[in-house]
CSV table of C-alpha atoms in Angstrom, one decimal:
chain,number,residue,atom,x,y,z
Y,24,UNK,CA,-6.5,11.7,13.2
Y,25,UNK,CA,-8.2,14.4,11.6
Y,26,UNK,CA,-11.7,14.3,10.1
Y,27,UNK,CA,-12.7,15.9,7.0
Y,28,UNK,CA,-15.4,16.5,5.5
Y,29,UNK,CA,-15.6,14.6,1.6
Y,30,UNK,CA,-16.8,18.0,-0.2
Y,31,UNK,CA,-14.7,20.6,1.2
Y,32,UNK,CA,-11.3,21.2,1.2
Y,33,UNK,CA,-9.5,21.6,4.7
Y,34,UNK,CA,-8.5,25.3,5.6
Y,35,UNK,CA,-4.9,26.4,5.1
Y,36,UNK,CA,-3.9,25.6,8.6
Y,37,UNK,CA,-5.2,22.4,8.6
Y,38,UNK,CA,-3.9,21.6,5.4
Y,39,UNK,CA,-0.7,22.6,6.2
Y,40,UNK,CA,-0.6,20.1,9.3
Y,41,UNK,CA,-1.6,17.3,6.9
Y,42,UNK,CA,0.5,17.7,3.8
Y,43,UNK,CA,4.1,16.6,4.3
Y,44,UNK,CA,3.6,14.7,7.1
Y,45,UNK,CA,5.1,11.2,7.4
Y,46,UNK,CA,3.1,8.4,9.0
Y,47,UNK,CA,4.3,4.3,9.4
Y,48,UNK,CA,2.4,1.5,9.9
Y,49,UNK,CA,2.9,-1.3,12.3
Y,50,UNK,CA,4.4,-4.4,10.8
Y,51,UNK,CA,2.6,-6.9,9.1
Y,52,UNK,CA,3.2,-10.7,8.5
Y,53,UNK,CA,2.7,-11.5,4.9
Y,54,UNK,CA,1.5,-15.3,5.0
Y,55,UNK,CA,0.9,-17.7,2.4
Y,56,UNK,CA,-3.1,-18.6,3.2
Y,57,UNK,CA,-3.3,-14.6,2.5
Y,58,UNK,CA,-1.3,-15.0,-1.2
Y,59,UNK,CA,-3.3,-18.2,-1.4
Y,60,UNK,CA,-6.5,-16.2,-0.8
Y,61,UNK,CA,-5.6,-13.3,-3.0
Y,62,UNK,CA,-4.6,-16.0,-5.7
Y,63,UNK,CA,-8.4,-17.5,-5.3
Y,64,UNK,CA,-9.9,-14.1,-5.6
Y,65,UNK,CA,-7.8,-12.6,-8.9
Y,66,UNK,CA,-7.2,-16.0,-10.6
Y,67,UNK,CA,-4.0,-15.5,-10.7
Y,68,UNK,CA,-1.9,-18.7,-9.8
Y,69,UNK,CA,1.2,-18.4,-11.0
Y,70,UNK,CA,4.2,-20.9,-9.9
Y,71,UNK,CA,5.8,-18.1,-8.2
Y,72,UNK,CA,2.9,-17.5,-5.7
Y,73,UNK,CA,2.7,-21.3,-4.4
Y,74,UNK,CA,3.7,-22.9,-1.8
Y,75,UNK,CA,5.0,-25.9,-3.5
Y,76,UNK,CA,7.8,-24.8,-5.7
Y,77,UNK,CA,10.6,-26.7,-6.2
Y,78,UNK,CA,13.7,-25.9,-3.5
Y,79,UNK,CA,15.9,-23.8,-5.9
Y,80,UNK,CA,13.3,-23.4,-8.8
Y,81,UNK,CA,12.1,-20.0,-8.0
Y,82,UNK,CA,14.4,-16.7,-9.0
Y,83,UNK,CA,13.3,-15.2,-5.6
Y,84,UNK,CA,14.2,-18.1,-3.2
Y,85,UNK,CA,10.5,-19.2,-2.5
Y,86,UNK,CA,7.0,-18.0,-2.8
Y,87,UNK,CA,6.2,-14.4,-3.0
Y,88,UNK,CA,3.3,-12.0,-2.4
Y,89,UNK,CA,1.6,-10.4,-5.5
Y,90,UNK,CA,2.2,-6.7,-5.9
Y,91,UNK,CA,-1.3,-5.9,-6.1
Y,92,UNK,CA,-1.7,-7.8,-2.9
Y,93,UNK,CA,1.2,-5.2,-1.8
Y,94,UNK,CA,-0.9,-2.4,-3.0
Y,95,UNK,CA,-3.9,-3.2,-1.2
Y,96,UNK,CA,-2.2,-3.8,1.9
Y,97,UNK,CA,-0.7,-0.4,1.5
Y,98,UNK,CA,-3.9,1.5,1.3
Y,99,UNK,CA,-4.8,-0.3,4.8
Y,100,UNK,CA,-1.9,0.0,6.6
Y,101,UNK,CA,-2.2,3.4,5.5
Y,102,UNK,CA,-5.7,3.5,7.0
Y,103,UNK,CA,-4.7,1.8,10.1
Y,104,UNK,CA,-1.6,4.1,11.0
Y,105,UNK,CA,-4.0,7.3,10.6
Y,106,UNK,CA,-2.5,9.3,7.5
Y,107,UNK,CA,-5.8,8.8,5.6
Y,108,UNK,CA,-8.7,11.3,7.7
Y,109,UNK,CA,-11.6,9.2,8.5
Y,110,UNK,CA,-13.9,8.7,5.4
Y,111,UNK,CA,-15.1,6.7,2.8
Y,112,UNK,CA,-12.1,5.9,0.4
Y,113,UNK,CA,-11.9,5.3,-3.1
Y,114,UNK,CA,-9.4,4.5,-5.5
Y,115,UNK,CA,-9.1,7.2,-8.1
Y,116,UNK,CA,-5.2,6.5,-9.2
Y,117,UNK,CA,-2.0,5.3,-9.5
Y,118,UNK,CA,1.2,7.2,-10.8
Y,119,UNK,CA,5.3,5.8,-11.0
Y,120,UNK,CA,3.4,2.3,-9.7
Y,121,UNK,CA,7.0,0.0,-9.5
Y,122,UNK,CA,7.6,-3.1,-7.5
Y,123,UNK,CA,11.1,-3.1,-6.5
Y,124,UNK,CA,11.8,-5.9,-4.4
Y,125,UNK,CA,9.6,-9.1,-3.9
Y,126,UNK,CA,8.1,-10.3,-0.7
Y,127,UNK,CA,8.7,-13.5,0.2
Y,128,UNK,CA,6.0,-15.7,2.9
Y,129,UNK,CA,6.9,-15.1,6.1
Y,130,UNK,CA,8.6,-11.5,5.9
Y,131,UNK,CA,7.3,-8.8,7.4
Y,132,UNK,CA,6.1,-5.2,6.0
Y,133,UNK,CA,5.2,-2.0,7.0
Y,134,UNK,CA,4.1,1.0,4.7
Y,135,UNK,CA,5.8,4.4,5.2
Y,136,UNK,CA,2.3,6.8,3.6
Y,137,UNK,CA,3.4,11.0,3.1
Y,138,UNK,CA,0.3,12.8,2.2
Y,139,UNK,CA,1.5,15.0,-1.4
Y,140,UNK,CA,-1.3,17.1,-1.8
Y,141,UNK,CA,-4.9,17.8,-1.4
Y,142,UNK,CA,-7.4,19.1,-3.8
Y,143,UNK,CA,-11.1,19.7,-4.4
Y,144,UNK,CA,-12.4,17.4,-7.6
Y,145,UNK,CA,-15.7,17.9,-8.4
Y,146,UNK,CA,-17.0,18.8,-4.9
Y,147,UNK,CA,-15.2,15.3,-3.9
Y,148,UNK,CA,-11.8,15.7,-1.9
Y,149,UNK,CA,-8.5,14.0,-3.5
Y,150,UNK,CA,-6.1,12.9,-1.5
Y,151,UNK,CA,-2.5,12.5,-3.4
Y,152,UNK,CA,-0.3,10.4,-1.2
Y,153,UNK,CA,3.3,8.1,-1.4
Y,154,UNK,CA,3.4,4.5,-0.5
Y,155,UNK,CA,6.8,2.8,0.2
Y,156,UNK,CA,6.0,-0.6,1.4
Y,157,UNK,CA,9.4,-1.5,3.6
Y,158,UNK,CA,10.4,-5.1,4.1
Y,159,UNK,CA,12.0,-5.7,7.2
Y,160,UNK,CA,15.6,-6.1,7.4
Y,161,UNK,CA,15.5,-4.9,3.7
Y,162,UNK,CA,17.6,-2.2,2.0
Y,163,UNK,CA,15.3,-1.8,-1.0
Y,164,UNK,CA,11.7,-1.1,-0.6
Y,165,UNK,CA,9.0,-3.8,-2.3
Y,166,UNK,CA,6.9,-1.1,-3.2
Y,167,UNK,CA,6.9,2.7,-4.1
Y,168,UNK,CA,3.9,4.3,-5.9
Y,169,UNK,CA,2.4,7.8,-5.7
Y,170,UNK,CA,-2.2,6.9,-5.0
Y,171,UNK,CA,-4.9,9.3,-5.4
Y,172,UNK,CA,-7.9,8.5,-3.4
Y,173,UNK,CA,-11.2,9.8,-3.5
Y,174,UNK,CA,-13.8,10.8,-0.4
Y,175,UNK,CA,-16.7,9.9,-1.4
């Protein structure tokens, strides 16, 4: 993992390691206490995030995660597989955001992170990265968005 420093941009060769590269995270087991705790947090409770639906009821075959529980995994399985430099991180965007496939309980996901670009905001470094959150045993992805993130 490389360090950087949150007001200076990286020198070319540095950069040039970074931007491109391709980093996975382990898998990780979505479960329902963590929709159920995500649900407590956001208020949002909708029938297709419970665990009691109706056999048959759901269009997705059961309960499934929320996609911004799916984008705030991503930004820590990003974390934990090392493609974001060590620093504090926040949030500064979100472009082409789509949720492509849903999540059921009990699946497990892993986030594929490729660092776009890097620039200097404001004395502040930007980090512009993709997310493609992979289910296992899945042929389309549950998430794809491009994040900005800020080093504060």
């Amino acid at each position: 993992m490389t360090t950087l420093q949150p007001a200076a941009l990286p020198d070319r060769e540095v950069t040039a390691q970074i931007i491109g590269k391709h980093h996975m995270s382990n898998w990780f087991h979505v479960t329902q206490q963590q929709i159920d705790a995500f649900s407590e947090a956001t208020g949002d409770d909708q029938w297709i995030h419970r665990s009691n639906i109706e056999p048959g009821h759901s269009p997705f075959g059961g309960p499934i995660a929320h996609g911004l529980l799916l984008v705030s995994l991503a930004i820590n399985l990003a974390r934990e597989c090392g493609a974001l430099p060590e620093g504090t991180w926040v949030l500064y965007g979100f472009d082409k955001l789509r949720f492509r496939a849903p999540v059921r309980i009990g699946r497990r996901i892993r986030c594929l992170t490729v660092i776009l670009g890097l620039q200097d905001l404001g004395g502040r470094l930007l980090v512009n990265m993709r997310f493609v959150i992979e289910i296992e045993d899945g042929k389309i992805p549950a998430l794809t968005t491009n994040c900005s993130l800020l080093c504060v």
